[in-house]
Coordinates of C-alpha atoms and ligand atoms in Angstrom, one line a residue:
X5 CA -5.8 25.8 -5.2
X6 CA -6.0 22.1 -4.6
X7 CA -8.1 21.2 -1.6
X8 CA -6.0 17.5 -1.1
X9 CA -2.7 17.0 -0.1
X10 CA -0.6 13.6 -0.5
X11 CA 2.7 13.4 0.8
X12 CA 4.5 10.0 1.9
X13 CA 3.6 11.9 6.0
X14 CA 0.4 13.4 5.0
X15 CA -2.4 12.3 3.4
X16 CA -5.6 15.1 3.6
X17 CA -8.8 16.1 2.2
X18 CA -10.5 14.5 -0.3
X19 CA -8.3 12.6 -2.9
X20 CA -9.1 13.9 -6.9
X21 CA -6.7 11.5 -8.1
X22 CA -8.0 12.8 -11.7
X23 CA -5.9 16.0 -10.4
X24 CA -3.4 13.8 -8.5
X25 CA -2.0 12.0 -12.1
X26 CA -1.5 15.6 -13.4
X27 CA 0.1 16.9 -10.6
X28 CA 2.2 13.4 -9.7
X29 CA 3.4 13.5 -13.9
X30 CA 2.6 9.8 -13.8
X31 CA 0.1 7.8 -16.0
X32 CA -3.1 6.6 -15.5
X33 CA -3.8 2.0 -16.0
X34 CA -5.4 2.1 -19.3
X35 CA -7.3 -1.2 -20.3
X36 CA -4.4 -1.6 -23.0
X37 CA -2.1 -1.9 -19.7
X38 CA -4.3 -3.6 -18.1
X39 CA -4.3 -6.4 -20.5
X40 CA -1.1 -6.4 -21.7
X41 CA -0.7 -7.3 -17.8
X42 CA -3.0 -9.7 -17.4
X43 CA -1.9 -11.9 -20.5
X44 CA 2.2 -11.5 -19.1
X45 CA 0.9 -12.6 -15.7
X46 CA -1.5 -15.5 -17.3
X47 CA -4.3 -13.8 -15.3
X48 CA -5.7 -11.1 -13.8
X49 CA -6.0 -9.5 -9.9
X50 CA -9.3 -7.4 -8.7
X51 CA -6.8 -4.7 -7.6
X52 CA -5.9 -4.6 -11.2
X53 CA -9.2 -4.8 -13.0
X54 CA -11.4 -2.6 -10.1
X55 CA -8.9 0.2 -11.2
X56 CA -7.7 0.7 -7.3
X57 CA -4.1 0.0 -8.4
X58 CA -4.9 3.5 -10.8
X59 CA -1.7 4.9 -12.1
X60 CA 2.4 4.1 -12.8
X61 CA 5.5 4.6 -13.8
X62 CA 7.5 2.8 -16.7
X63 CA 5.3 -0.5 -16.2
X64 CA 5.4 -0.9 -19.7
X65 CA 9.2 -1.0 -19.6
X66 CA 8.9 -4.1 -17.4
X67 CA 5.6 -5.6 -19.2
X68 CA 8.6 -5.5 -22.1
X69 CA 11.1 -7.3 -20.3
X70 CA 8.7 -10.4 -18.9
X71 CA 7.7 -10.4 -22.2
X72 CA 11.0 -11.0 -24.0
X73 CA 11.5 -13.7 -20.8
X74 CA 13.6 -10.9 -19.5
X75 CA 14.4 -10.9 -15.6
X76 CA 12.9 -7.8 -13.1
X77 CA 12.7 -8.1 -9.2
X78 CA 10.2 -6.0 -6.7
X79 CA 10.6 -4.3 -4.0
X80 CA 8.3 -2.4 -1.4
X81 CA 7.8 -1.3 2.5
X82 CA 6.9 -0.4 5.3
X83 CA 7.5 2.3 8.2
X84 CA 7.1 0.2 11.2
X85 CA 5.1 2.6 13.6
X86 CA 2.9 0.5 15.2
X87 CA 0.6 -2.1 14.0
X88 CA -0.4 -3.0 10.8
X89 CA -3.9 -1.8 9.3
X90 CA -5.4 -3.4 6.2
X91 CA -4.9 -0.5 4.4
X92 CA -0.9 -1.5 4.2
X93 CA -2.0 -5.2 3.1
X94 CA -3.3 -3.4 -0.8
X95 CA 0.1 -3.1 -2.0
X96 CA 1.3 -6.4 -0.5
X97 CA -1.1 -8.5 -1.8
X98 CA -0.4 -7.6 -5.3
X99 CA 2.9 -7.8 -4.8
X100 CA 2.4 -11.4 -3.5
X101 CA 0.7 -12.0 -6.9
X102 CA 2.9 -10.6 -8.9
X103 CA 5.8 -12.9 -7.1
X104 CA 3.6 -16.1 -7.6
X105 CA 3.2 -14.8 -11.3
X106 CA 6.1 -13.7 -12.5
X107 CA 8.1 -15.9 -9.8
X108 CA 9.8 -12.7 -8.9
X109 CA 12.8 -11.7 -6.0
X110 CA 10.7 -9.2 -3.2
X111 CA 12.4 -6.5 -1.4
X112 CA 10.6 -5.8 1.3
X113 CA 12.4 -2.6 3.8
X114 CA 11.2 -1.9 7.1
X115 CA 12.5 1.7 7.8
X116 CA 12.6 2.1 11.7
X117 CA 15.1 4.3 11.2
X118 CA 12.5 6.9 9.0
X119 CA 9.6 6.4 11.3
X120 CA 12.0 7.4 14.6
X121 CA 12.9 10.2 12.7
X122 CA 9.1 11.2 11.6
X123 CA 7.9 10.3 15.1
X124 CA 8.9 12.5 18.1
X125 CA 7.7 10.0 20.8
X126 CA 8.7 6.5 18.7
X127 CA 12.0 5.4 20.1
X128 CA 14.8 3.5 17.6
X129 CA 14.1 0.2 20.1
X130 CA 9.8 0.8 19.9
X131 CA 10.4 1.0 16.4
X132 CA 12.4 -1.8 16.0
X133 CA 9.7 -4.0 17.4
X134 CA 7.4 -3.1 15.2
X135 CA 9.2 -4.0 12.9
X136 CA 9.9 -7.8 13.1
X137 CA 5.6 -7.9 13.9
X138 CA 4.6 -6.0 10.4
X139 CA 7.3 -8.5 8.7
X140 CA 4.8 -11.4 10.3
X141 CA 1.7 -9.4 8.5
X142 CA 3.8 -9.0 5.2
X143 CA 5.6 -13.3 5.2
X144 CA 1.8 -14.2 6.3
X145 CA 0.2 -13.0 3.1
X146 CA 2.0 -15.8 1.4
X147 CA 5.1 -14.9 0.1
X148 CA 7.7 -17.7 -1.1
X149 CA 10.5 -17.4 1.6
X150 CA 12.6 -18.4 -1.2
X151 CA 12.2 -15.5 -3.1
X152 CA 11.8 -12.5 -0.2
X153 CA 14.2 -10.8 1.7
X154 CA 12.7 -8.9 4.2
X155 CA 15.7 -6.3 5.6
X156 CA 15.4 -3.5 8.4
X157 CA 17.3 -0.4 8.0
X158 CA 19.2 -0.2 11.1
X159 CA 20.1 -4.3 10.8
X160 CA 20.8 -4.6 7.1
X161 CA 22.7 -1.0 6.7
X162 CA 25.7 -2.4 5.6
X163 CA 24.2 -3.5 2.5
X164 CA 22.3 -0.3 2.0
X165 CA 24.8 2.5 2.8
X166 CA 27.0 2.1 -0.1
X167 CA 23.7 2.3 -2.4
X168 CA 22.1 5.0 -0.7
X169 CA 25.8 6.9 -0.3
X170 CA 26.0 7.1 -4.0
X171 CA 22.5 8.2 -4.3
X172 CA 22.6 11.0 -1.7
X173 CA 25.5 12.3 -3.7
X174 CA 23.2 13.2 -6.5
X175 CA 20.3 14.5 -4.5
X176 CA 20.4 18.3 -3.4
X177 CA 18.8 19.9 -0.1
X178 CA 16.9 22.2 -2.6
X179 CA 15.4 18.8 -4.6
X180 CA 14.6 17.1 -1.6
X181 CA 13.2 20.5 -0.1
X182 CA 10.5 20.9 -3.3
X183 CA 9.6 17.7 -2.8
X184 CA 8.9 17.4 0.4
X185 CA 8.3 20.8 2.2
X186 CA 11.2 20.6 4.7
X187 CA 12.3 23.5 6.8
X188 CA 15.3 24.8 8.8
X189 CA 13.6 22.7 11.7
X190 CA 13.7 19.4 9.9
X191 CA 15.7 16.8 11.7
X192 CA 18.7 15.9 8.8
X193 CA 17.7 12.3 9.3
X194 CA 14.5 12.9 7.3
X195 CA 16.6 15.0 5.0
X196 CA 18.7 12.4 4.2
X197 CA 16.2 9.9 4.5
X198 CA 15.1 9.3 0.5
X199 CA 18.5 8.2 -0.2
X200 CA 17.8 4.9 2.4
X201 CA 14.2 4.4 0.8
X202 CA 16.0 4.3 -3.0
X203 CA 18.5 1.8 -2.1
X204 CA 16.7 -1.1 -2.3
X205 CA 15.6 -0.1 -6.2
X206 CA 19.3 -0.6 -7.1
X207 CA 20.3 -3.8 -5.0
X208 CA 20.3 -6.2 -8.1
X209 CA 21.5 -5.5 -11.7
X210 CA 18.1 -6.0 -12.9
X211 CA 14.8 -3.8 -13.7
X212 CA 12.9 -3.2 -10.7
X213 CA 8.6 -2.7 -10.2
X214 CA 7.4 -1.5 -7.2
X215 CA 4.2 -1.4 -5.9
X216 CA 2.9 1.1 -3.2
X217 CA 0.1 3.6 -2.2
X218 CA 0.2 6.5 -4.0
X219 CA 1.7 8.6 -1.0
X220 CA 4.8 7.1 -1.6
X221 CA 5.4 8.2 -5.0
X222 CA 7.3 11.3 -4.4
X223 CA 10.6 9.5 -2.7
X224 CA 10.9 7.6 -5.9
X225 CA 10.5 10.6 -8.2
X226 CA 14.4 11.7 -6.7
X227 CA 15.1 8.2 -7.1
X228 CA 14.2 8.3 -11.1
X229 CA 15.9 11.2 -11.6
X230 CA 19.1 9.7 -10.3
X231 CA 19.1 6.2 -11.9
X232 CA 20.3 7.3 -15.2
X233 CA 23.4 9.4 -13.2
X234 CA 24.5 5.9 -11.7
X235 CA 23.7 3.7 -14.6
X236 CA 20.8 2.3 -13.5
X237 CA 17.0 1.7 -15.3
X238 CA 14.6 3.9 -13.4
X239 CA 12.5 1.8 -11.1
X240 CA 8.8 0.9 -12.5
X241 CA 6.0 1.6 -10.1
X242 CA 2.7 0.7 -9.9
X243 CA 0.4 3.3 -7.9
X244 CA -2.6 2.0 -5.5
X245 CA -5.4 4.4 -4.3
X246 CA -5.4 5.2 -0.5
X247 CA -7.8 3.1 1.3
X248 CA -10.1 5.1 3.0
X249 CA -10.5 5.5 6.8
X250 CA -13.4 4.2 8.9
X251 CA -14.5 8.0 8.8
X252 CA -14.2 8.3 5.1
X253 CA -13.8 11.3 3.3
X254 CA -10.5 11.3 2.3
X255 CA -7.3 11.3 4.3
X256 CA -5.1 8.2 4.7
X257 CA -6.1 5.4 7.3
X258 CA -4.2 6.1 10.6
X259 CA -3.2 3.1 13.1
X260 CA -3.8 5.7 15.7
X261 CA -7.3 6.5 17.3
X262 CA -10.3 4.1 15.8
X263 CA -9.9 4.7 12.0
X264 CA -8.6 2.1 10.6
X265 CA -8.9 -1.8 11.2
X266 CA -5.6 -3.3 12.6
X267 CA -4.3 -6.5 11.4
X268 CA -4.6 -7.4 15.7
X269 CA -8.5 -6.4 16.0
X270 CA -10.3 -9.6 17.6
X271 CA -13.6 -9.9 16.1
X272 CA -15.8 -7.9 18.6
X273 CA -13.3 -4.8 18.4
X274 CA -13.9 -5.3 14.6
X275 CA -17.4 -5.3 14.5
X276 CA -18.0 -2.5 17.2
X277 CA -15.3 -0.3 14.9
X278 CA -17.3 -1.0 11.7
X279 CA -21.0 -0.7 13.7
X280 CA -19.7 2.5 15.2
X281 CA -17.3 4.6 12.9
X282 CA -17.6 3.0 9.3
X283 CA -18.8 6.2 7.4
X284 CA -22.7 5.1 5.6
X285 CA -23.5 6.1 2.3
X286 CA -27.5 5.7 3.2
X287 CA -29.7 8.0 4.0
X288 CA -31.3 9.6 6.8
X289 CA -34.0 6.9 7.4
X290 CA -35.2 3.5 6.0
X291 CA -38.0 4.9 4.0
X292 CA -35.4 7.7 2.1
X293 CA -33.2 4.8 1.8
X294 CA -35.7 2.4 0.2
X295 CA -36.9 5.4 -2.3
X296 CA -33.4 6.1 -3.3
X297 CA -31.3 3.7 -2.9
X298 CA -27.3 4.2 -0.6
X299 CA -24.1 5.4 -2.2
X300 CA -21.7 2.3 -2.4
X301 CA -18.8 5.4 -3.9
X302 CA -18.3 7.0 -0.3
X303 CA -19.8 3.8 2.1
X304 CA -16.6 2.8 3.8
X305 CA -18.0 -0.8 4.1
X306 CA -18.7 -1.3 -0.1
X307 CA -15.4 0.6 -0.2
X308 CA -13.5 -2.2 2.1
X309 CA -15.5 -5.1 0.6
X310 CA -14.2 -3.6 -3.1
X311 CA -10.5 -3.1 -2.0
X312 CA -9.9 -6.5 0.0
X313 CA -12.6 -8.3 1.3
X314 CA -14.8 -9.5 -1.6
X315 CA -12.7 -10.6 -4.4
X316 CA -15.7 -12.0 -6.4
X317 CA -16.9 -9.5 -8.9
X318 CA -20.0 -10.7 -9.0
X319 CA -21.0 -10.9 -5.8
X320 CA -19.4 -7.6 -5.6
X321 CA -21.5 -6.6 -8.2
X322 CA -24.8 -7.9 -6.2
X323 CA -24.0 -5.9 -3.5
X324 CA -23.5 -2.8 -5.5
X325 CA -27.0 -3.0 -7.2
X326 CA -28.6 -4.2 -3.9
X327 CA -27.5 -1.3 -1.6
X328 CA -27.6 1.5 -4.7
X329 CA -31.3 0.1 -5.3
X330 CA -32.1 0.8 -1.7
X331 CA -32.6 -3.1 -1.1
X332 CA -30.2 -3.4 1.5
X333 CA -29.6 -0.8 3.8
X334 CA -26.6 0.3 5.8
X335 CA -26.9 -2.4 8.5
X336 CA -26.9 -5.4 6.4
X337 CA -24.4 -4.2 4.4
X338 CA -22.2 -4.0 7.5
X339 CA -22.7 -7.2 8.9
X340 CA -21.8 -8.7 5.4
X341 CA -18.6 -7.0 6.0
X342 CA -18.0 -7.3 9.7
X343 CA -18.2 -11.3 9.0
X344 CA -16.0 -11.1 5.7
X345 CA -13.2 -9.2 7.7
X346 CA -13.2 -11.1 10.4
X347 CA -13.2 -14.3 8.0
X348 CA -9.6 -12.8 7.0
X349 CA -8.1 -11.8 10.0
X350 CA -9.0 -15.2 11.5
X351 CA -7.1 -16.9 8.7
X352 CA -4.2 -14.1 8.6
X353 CA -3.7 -15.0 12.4
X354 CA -3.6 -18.4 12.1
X355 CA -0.9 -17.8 9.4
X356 CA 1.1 -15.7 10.9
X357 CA 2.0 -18.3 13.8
X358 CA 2.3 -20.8 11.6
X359 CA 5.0 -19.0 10.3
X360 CA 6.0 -17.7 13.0
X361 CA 8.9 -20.1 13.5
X362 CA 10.1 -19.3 10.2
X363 CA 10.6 -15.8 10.1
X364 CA 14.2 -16.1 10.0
X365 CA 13.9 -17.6 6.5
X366 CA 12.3 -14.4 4.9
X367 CA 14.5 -12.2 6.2
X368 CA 18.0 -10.7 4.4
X369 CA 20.6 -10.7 6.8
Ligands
TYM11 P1 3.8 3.0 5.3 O1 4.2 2.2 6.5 O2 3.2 4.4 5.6 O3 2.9 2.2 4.4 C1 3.2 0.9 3.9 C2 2.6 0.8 2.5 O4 1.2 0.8 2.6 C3 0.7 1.9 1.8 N1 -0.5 2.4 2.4 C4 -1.7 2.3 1.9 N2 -2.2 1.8 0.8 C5 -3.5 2.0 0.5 N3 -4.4 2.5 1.3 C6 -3.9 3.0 2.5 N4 -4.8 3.6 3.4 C7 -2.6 3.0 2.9 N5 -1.8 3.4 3.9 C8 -0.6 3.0 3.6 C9 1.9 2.8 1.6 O5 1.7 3.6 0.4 C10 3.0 1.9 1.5 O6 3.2 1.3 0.2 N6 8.3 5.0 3.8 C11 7.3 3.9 3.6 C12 8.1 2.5 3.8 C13 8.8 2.1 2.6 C14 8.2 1.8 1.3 C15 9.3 1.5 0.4 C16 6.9 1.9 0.8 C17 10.1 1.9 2.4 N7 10.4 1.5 1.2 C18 9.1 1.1 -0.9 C19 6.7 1.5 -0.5 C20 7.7 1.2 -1.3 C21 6.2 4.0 4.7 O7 6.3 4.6 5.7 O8 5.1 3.2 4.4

């Protein structure tokens, strides 16, 4: 019996994603797809080479088509519930580097319409209003307004529906049911809902890659199975772990409560978050510590540092043998990444209103 569950509504327990690529059916980043990659893109990304982005689907198939100078366009999202955590930023950021590389078109779909179904106390309006905020966070990582369309589902359905109408067609209540555990009590706007979130794939006569955590991966397994029925090359995906919460352990950072770190934390909210809840992989006092050294595989801070905030591997690197040695104990690591973070969200803010008055410019309709 598997002790993890990873749905795109529930993440839980502690993530074997060993068992996870068995039970998903997809494959694992090998270094041969790694550097077949990195020579298409002309470089390499640290989401890529740490192993975070860990598994996918058909990437080969659009490795192939960059490589014959072949066209392919991305596509990802978000479910605007409230703000953004930097948890959501792992799959944007390499999809911002994969657009600056392969000077590839960027779906982006913010579904207000899935998260007021999902959410009994989210209203269409509350949701709405998240929306055009996380499309700030996603335009401010750096995204050529040129080449991103950002679209929201209740705004932009008349260029949806006809998609997901033709995909809905091919999906039955019994698929959709396996997949995702509905009931007799399920609203039938989540029930229908996987049709909206494979529309996107099939907007351009082209390949599509997109990248996305991990929890996402079973909407797209319908879509796959019904490309071929309409015509269409199955999307390519590329699969990122799930950040961890500031409590560690497992489980998918929520925006709710004081797990994760929101994209709107000023700097003292940040620190007293990472002071107070950021799970330590030390030990029970200095002394223990010194003699044998933390655990930088379950510290939430090495963890954050690895996944966005210290891009350098070799002063990654430094940090891993420092705090594993027992050199640097719990508290120092923590400062190093309460003043990284902040370092980043500073800039991110100042980006986002500099933008700000651009916003139109990114978006679809
Ligand atoms: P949402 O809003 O739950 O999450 C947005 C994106 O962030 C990823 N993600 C994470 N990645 C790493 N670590 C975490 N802790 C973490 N938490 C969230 C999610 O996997 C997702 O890629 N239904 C979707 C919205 C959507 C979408 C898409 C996502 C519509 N179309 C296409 C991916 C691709 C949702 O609610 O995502």
């Amino acid at each position: 019996m598997d002790d993890f569950t990873v749905t795109p509504w529930k993440v839980e327990g502690v993530i074997d994603y060993d068992r996870l690529v068995e039970r998903f059916g997809v494959r694992r980043m090998t270094g041969d797809v790694r550097a077949r990659l990195a020579r298409a893109a002309g470089g390499s990304h640290h989401l890529i080479d740490r192993g975070i982005f860990f598994s996918h689907r058909d990437l080969d198939a659009i490795l192939k088509t960059a490589e014959g100078g072949g066209r392919f366009f991305m596509y990802t999202g978000r479910g605007p519930s409230g703000t953004t955590h930097i948890g959501h930023l792992v799959p944007w950021i390499l999809a911002r580097w994969l657009q600056e590389r392969f000077g590839a078109t960027v779906y982006f779909q913010l579904t207000d319409d899935e998260k007021f179904f999902a959410k009994p106390g989210l209203t269409l309006e509350e949701a709405g209003g998240h929306a055009l905020d996380n499309a700030l966070d996603f335009a401010a990582l750096g995204f050529d307004p040129d080449r991103t369309r950002i679209m929201i589902d209740t705004r932009d359905i008349a260029a949806l529906y006809p998609i997901a109408a033709r995909v809905a067609k091919k999906i039955t209540f019994s698929s959709t049911k396996a997949t995702f555990g509905f009931t007799g009590e399920t609203n039938i706007g989540m029930i229908f809902y996987t049709a909206l979130q494979s529309a996107p794939c099939f907007i351009e006569d082209a390949p599509v890659l997109i990248p996305l955590g991990v929890d996402q991966d079973p909407h797209f397994r319908l879509t796959r199975d019904v490309a071929p029925v309409l015509g269409k090359p199955k999307p390519a995906l590329i699969h990122s772990m799930m950040m961890p919460g500031l409590g560690g352990g497992g489980g998918k950072m929520s925006s709710s409560g004081d797990d994760a770190i929101l994209l709107s934390d000023d700097p003292r909210t940040v620190e007293k978050k990472i002071k107070k809840r950021a799970f330590s992989g030390g030990r029970t006092d200095v002394a223990e510590h010194r003699r044998l050294g933390g655990d930088p595989d379950v510290d939430v801070s090495f963890q954050y540092l690895r996944f966005l905030f210290e891009p350098d591997d070799s002063k990654l690197e430094r940090l891993r043998e420092e705090y594993a040695s027992g050199r640097m104990l719990t508290g120092e690591l923590k400062q190093i990444l309460i003043e990284k973070a902040n370092g980043f969200l500073e800039e991110h803010r100042a980006r986002r209103e500099e933008i700000r008055p651009d916003l139109g410019s990114y978006m679809f309709g």
